[in-house]
mmCIF file of C-alpha atoms and ligand atoms in Angstrom:
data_model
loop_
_atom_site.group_PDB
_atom_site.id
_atom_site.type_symbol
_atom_site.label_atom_id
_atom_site.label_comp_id
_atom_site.label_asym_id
_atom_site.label_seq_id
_atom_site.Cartn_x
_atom_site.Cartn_y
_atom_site.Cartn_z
ATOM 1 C CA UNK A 109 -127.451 103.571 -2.955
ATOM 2 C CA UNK A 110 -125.758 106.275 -0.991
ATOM 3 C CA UNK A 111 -126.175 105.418 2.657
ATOM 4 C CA UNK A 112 -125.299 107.127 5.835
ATOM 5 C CA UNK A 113 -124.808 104.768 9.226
ATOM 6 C CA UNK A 114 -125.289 107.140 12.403
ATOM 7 C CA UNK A 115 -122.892 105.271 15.318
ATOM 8 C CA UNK A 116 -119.352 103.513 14.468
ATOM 9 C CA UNK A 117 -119.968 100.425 17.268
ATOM 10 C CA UNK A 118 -119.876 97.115 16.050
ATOM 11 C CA UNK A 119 -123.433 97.337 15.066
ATOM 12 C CA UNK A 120 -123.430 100.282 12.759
ATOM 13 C CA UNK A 121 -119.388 99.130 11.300
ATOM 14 C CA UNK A 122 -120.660 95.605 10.468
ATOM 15 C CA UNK A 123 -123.825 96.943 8.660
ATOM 16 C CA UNK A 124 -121.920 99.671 6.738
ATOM 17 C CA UNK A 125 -119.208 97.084 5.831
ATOM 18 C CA UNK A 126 -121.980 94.375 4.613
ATOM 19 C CA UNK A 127 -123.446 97.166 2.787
ATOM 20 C CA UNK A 128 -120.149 98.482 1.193
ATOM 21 C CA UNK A 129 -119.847 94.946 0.270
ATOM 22 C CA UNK A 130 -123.226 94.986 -1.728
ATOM 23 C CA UNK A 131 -121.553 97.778 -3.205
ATOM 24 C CA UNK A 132 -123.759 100.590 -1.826
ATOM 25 C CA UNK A 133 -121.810 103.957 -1.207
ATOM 26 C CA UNK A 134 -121.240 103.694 2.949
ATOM 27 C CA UNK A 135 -120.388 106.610 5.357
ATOM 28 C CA UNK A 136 -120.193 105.995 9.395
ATOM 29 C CA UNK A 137 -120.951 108.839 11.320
ATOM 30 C CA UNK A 138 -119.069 108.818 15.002
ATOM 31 C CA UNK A 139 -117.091 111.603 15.965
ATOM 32 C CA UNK A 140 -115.294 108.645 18.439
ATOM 33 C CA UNK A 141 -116.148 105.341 16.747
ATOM 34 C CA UNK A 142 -115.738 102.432 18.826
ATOM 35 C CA UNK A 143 -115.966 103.877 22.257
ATOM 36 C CA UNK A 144 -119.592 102.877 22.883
ATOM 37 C CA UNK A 145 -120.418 98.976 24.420
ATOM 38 C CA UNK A 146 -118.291 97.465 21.884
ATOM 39 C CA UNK A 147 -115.604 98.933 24.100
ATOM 40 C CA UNK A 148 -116.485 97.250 27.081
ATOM 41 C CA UNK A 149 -117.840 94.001 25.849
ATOM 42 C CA UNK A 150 -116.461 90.958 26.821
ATOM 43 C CA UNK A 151 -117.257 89.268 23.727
ATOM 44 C CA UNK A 152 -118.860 86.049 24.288
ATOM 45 C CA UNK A 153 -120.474 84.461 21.306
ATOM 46 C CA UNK A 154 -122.588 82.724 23.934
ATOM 47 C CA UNK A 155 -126.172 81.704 22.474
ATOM 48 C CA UNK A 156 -126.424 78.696 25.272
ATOM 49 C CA UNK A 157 -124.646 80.779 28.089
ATOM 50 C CA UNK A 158 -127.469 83.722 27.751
ATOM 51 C CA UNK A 159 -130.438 81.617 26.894
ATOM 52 C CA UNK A 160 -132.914 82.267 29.136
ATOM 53 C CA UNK A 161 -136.461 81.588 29.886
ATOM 54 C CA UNK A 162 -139.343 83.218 27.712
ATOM 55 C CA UNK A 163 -136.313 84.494 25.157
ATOM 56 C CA UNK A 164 -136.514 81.685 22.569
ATOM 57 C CA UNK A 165 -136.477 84.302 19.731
ATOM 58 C CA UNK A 166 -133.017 85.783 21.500
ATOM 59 C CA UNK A 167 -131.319 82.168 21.213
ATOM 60 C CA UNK A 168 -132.349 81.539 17.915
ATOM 61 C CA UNK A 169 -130.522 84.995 16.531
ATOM 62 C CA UNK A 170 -127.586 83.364 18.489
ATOM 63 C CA UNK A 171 -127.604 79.730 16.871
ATOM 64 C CA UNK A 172 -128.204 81.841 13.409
ATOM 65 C CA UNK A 173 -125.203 84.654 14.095
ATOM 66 C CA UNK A 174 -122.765 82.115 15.766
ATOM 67 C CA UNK A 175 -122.953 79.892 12.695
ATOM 68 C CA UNK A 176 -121.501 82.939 10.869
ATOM 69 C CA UNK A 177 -119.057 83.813 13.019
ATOM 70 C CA UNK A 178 -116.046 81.250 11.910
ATOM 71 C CA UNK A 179 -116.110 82.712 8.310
ATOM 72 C CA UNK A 180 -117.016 86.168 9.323
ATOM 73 C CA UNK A 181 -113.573 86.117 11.939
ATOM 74 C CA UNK A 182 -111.710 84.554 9.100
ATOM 75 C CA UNK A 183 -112.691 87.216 6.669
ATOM 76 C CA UNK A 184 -111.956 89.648 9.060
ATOM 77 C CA UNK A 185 -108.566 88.651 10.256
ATOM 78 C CA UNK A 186 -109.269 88.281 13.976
ATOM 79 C CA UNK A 187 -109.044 85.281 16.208
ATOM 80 C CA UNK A 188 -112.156 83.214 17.183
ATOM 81 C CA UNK A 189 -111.455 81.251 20.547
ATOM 82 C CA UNK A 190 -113.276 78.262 20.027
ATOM 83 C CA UNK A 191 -112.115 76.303 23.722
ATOM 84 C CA UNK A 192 -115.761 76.342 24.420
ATOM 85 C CA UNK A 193 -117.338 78.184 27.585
ATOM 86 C CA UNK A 194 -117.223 76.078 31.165
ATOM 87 C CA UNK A 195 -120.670 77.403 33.195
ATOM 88 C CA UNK A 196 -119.690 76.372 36.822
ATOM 89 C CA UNK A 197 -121.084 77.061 39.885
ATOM 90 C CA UNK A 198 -119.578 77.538 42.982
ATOM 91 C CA UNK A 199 -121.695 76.405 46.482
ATOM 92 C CA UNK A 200 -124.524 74.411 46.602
ATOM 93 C CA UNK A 201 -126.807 77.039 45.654
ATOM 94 C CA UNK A 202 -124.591 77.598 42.510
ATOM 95 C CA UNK A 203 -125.117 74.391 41.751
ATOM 96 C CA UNK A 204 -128.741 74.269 41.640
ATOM 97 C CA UNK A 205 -128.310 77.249 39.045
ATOM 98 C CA UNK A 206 -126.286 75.698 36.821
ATOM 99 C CA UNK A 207 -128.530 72.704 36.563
ATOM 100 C CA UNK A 208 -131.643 75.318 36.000
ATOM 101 C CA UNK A 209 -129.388 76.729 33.142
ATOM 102 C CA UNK A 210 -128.870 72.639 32.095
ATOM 103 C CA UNK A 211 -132.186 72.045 31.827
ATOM 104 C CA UNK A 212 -133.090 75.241 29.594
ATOM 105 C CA UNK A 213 -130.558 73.808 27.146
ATOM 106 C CA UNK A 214 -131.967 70.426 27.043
ATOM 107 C CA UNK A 215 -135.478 72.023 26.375
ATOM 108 C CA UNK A 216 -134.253 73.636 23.453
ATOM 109 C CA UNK A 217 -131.916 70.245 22.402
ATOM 110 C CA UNK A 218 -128.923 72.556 23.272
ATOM 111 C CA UNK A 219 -125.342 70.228 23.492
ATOM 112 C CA UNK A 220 -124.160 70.565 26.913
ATOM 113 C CA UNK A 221 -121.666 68.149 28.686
ATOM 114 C CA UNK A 222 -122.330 67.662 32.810
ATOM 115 C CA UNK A 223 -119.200 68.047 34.557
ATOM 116 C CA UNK A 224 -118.773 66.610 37.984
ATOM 117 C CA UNK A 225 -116.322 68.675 39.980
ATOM 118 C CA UNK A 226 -113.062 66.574 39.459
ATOM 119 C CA UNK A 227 -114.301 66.641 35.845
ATOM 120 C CA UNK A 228 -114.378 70.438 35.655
ATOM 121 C CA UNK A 229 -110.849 70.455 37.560
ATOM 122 C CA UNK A 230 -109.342 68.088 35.314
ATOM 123 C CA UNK A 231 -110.745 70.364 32.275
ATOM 124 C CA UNK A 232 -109.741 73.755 33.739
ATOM 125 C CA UNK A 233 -107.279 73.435 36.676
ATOM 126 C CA UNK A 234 -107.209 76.947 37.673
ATOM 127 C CA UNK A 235 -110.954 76.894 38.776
ATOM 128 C CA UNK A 236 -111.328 77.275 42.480
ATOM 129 C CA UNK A 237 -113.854 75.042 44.168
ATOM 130 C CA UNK A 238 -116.908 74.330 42.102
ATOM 131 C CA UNK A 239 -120.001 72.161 43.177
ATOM 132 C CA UNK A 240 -121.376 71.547 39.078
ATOM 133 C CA UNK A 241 -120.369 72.135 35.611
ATOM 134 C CA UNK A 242 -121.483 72.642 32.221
ATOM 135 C CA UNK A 243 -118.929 72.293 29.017
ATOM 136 C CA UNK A 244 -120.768 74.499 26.451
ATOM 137 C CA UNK A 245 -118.743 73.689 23.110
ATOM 138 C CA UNK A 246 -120.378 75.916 20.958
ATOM 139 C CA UNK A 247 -120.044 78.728 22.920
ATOM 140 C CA UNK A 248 -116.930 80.926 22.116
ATOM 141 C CA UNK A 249 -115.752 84.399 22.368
ATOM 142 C CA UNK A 250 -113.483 86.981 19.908
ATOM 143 C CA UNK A 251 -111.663 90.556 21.255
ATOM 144 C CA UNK A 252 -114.616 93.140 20.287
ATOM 145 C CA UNK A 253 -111.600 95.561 19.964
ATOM 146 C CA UNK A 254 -110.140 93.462 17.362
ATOM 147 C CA UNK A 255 -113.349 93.070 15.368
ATOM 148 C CA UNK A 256 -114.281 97.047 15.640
ATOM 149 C CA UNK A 257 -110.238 97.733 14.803
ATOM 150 C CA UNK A 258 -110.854 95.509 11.941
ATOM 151 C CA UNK A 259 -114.089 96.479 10.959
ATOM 152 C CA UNK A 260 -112.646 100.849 10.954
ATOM 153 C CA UNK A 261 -110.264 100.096 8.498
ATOM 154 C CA UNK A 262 -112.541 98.737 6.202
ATOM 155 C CA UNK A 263 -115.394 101.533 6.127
ATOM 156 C CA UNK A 264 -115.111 104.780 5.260
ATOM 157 C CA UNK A 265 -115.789 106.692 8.623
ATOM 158 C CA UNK A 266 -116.474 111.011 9.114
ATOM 159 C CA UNK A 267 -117.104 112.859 12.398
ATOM 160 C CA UNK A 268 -120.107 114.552 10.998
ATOM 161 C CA UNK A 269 -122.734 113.602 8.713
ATOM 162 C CA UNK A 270 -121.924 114.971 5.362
ATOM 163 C CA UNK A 271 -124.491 117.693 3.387
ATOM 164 C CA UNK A 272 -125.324 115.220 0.530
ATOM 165 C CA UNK A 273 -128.338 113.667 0.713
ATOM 166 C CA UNK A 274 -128.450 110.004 1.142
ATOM 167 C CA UNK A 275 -131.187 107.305 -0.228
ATOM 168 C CA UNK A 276 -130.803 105.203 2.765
ATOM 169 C CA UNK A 277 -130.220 106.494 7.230
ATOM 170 C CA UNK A 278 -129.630 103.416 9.112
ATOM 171 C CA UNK A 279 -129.585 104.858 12.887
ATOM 172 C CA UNK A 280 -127.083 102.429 14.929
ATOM 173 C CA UNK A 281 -126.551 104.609 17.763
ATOM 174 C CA UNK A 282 -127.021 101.932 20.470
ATOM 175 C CA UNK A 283 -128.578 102.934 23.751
ATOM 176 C CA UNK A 284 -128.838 106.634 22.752
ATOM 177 C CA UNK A 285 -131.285 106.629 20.159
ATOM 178 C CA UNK A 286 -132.947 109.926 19.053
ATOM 179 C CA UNK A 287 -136.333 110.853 19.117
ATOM 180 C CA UNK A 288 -139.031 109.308 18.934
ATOM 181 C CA UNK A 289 -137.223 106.202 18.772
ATOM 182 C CA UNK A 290 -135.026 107.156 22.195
ATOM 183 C CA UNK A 291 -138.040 105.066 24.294
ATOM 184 C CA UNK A 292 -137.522 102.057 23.084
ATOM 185 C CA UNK A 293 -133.884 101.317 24.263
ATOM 186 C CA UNK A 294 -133.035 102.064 27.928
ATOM 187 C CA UNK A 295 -129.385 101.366 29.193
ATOM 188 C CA UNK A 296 -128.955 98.500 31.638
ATOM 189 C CA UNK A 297 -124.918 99.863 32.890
ATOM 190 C CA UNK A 298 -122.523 96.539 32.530
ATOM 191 C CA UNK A 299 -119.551 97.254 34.591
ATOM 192 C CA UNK A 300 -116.839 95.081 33.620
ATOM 193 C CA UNK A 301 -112.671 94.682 34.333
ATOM 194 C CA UNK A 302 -109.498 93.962 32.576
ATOM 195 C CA UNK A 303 -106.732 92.659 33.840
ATOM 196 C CA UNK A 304 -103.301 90.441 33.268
ATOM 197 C CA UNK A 305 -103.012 87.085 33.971
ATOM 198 C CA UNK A 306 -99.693 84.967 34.525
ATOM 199 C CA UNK A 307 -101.982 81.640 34.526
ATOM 200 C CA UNK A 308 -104.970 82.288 32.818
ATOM 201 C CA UNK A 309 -107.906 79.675 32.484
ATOM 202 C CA UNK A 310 -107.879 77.479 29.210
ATOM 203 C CA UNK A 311 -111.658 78.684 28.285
ATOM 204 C CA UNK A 312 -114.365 81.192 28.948
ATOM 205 C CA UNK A 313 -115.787 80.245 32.072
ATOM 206 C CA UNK A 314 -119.059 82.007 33.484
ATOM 207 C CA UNK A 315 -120.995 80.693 36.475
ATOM 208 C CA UNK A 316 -122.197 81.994 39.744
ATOM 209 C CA UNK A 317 -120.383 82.551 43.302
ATOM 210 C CA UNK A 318 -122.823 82.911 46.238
ATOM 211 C CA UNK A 319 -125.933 83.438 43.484
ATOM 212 C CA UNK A 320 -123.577 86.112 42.035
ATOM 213 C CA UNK A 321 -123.303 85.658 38.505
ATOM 214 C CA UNK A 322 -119.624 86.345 37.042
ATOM 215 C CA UNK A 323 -118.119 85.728 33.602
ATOM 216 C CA UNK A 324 -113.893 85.161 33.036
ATOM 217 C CA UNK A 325 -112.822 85.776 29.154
ATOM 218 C CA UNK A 326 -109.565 84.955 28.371
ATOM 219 C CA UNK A 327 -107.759 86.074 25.742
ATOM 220 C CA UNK A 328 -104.509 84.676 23.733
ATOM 221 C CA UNK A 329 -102.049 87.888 24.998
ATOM 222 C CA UNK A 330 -102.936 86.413 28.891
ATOM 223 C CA UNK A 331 -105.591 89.228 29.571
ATOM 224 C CA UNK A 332 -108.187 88.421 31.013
ATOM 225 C CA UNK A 333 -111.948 90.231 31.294
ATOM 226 C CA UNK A 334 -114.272 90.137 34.229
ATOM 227 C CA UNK A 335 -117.635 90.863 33.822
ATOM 228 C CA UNK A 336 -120.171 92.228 34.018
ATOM 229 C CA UNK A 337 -122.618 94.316 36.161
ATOM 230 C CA UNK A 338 -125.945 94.421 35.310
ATOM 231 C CA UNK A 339 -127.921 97.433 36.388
ATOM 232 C CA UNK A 340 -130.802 99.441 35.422
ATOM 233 C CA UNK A 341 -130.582 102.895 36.259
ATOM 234 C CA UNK A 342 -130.926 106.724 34.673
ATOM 235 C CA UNK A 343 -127.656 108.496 34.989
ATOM 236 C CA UNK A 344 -124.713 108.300 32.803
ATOM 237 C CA UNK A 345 -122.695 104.440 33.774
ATOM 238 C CA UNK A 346 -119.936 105.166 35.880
ATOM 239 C CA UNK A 347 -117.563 102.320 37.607
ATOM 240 C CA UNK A 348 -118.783 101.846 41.321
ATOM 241 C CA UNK A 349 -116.693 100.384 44.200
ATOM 242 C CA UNK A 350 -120.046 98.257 45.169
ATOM 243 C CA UNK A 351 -119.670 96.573 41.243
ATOM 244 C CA UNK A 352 -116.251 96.388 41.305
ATOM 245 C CA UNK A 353 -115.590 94.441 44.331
ATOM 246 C CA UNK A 354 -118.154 92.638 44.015
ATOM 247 C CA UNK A 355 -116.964 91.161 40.299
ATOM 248 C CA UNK A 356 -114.085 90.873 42.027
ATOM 249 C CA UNK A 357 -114.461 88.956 44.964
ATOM 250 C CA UNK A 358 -116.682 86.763 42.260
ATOM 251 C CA UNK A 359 -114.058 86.395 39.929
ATOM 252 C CA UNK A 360 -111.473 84.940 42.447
ATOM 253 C CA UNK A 361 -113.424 82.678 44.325
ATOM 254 C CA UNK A 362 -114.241 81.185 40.742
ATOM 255 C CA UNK A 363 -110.676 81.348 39.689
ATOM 256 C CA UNK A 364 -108.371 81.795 41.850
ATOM 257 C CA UNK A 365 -105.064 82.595 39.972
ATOM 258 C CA UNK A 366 -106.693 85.827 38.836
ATOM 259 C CA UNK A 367 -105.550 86.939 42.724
ATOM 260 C CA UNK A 368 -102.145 88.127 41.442
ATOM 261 C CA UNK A 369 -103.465 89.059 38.044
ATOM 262 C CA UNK A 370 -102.505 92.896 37.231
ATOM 263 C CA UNK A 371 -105.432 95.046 37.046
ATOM 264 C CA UNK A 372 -105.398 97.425 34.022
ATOM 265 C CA UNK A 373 -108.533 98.555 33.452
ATOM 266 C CA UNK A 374 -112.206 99.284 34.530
ATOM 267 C CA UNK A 375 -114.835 100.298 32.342
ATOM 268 C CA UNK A 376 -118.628 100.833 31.979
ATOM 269 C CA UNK A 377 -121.034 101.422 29.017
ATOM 270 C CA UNK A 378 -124.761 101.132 29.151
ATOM 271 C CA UNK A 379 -126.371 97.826 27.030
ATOM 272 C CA UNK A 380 -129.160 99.248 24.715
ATOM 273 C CA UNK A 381 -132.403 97.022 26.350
ATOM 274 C CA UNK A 382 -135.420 97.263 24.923
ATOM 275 C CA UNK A 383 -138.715 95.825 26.248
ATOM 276 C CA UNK A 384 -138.634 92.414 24.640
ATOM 277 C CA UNK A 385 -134.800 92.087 25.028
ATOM 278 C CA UNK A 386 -134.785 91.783 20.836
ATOM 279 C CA UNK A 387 -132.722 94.087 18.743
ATOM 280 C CA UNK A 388 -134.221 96.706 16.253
ATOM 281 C CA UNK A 389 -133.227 96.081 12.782
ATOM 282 C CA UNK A 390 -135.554 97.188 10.403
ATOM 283 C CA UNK A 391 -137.315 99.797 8.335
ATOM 284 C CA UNK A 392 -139.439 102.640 10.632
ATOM 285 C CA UNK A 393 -139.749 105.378 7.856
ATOM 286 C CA UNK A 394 -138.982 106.386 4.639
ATOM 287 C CA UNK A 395 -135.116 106.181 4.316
ATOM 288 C CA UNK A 396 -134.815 105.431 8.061
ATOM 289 C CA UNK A 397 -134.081 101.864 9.302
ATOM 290 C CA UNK A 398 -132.954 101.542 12.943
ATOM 291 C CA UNK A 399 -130.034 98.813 13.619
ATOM 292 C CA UNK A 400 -130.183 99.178 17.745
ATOM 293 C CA UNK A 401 -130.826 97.721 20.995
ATOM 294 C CA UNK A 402 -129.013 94.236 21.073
ATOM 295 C CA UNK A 403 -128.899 94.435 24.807
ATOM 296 C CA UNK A 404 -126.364 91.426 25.820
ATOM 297 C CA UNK A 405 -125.876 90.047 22.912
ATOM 298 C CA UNK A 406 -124.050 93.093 20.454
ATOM 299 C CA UNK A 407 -121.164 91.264 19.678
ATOM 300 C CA UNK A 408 -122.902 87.721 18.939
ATOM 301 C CA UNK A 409 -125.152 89.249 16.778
ATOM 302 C CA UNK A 410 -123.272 91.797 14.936
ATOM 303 C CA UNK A 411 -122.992 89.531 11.848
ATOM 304 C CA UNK A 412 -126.614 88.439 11.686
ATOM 305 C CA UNK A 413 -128.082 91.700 12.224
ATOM 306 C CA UNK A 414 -125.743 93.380 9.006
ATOM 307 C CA UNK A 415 -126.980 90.618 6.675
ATOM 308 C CA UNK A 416 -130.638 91.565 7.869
ATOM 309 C CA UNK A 417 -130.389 95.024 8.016
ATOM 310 C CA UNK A 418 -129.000 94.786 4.384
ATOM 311 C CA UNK A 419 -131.308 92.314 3.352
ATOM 312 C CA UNK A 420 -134.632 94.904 4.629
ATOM 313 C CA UNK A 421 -132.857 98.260 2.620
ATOM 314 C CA UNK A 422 -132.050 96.189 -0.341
ATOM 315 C CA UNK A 423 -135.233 93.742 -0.763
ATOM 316 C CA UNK A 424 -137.990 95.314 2.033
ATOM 317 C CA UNK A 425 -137.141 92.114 3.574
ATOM 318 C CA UNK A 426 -138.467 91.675 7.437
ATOM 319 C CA UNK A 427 -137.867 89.810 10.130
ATOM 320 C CA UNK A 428 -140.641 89.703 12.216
ATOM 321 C CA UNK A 429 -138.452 89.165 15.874
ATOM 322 C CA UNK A 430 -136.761 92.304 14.979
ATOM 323 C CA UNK A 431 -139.048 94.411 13.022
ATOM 324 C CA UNK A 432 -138.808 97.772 15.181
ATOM 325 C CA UNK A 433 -142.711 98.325 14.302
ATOM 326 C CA UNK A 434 -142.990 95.575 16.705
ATOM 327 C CA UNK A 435 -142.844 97.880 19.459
ATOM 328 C CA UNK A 436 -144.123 101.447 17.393
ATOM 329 C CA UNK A 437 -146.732 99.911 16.342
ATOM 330 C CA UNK A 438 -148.188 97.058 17.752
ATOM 331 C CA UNK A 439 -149.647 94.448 15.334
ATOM 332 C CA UNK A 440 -148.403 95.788 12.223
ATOM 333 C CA UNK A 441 -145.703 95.620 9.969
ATOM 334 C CA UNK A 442 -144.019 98.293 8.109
HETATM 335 N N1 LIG B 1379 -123.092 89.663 27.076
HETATM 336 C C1 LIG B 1379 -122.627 89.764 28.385
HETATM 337 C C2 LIG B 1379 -123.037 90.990 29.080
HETATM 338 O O1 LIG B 1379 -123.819 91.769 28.579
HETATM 339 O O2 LIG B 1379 -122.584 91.179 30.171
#
């Protein structure tokens, strides 16, 4: 089939690659691939560290996509960090939500190790002081730059969508979806740092300081990313002072060595949310399939979402968690 993907994130390169794979004929549209979310994302593959209540169907995607991820890294040449995530929280307060978090995971028979706080210092000595701990050892993280790097040079990409006509449009544009799709994804702005770091912590740690929740990814090259905002709003995401001191001041009472880390850069890109917090990966008309709206969780399931997406163009194959007609039209399936 001759198939045009409209958006060059992670979410439109890893369908057109699983696609070009299947040996369809691929083009991604962008006129600047790779500048969307993927640019900003911290890249957790976290399916414990963003479970949450009432989003069952959300986890499950995770367990699925992070059970890809080794061989999908692999095959792509980029490095999967698999130190496990540390979920820590700071005061007493902090503590009480990491124990919340604890007891999600053991409701959906989730393997998480309790860490007292000498525990959590002997595992990761540059934590400041902590009050509880979680090890999460199936939660790990990869460079989103890396991937989408990796990902460009094995698609064929154009700035514009070319005259031919194609069999298949698979619309993968995100939080900027066009009519009369464009209400089903709003964009929740994630603010979210870099910076380099002469003592870095050993593994992804995420918690909450003073019931402010903060996430520290590390990566090989000492950089480290701070993240993330979280904030619904209508106007284009722009870096605040508000979010950045406040992921700041966060980030340093959780570790402190990141006090003389260098900062390089602050970003912000809008998540594409859409009502039920599930992605759109499915059919919606003829020739039209929609591969959008992952919210949090892009990254985690980029490799999940290609093998669906291709799975639905090549077989009619649906998922019902994802089916877009979910939320066009209630109660029915395309
Ligand atoms: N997945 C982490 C975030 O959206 O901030």
């Amino acid at each position: 089939m001759r198939i045009h993907v409209i958006g060059g994130g992670i979410i439109g390169l890893a369908c057109a690659h699983e696609l070009s794979l299947r040996g369809h004929h691929v083009v991604v549209v962008d006129p600047s691939p790779g500048t969307g979310a993927s640019h900003a994302a911290a890249g957790m593959l976290s399916p414990a560290g963003e479970a949450w209540h009432g989003e069952a169907s959300t986890w499950e995607l995770g367990v699925r996509s992070a059970a890809l991820w080794p061989s999908y890294a692999a095959a792509l040449g980029v490095t999967l960090r698999q130190t496990g995530t540390l979920l820590v929280g700071h005061d007493a307060g902090d503590a009480q939500l990491v124990r919340r978090q604890g007891d999600l995971l053991a409701g959906l028979g989730v393997e998480a190790e309790a860490l007292d706080p000498r525990e959590l210092r002997l595992k990761e000595p540059t934590l400041g002081r902590a009050s509880a701990g979680l090890l999460l050892p199936g939660d790990h993280a990869v460079d989103p730059r890396e991937v989408v790097a990796a990902l460009m040079r094995l698609v064929r990409l154009v700035p514009e969508r070319p005259g031919e006509s194609p069999d298949a449009t698979v619309i993968a544009t995100g939080s900027r979806l066009p009519a009369p799709y464009d209400t089903l994804v709003r964009g929740v702005r994630g603010e979210i740092l870099r910076a380099r770091c002469d003592d870095p912590p050993r593994h992804v740690v995420r918690g909450w300081v003073r019931g402010e929740a903060v996430y520290v990814v590390p990566r090989p090259d000492g950089e480290v990313v701070i993240g993330a905002t979280v904030e619904e709003h209508a106007a284009p995401p722009v870096v605040t002072l508000g979010g950045v001191e406040r992921l700041l001041r966060a980030a340093r009472v959780l570790v402190p060595s990141l006090d003389r880390a260098e900062l390089r850069e602050a970003i912000a890109r809008d998540r594409p949310a859409t009502p039920d917090h599930l992605p759109l990966v499915g059919q919606v008309e003829d020739r039209v399939w929609l591969a959008a709206g992952h919210f949090r969780h892009g990254v985690l399931l980029a490799p999940l979402t290609a093998q669906l997406l291709a799975d639905s163009i090549e077989h009619g194959r649906v998922e019902p968690a994802v089916d877009p007609c979910r939320l066009l039209r209630p109660g029915r399936t395309a």
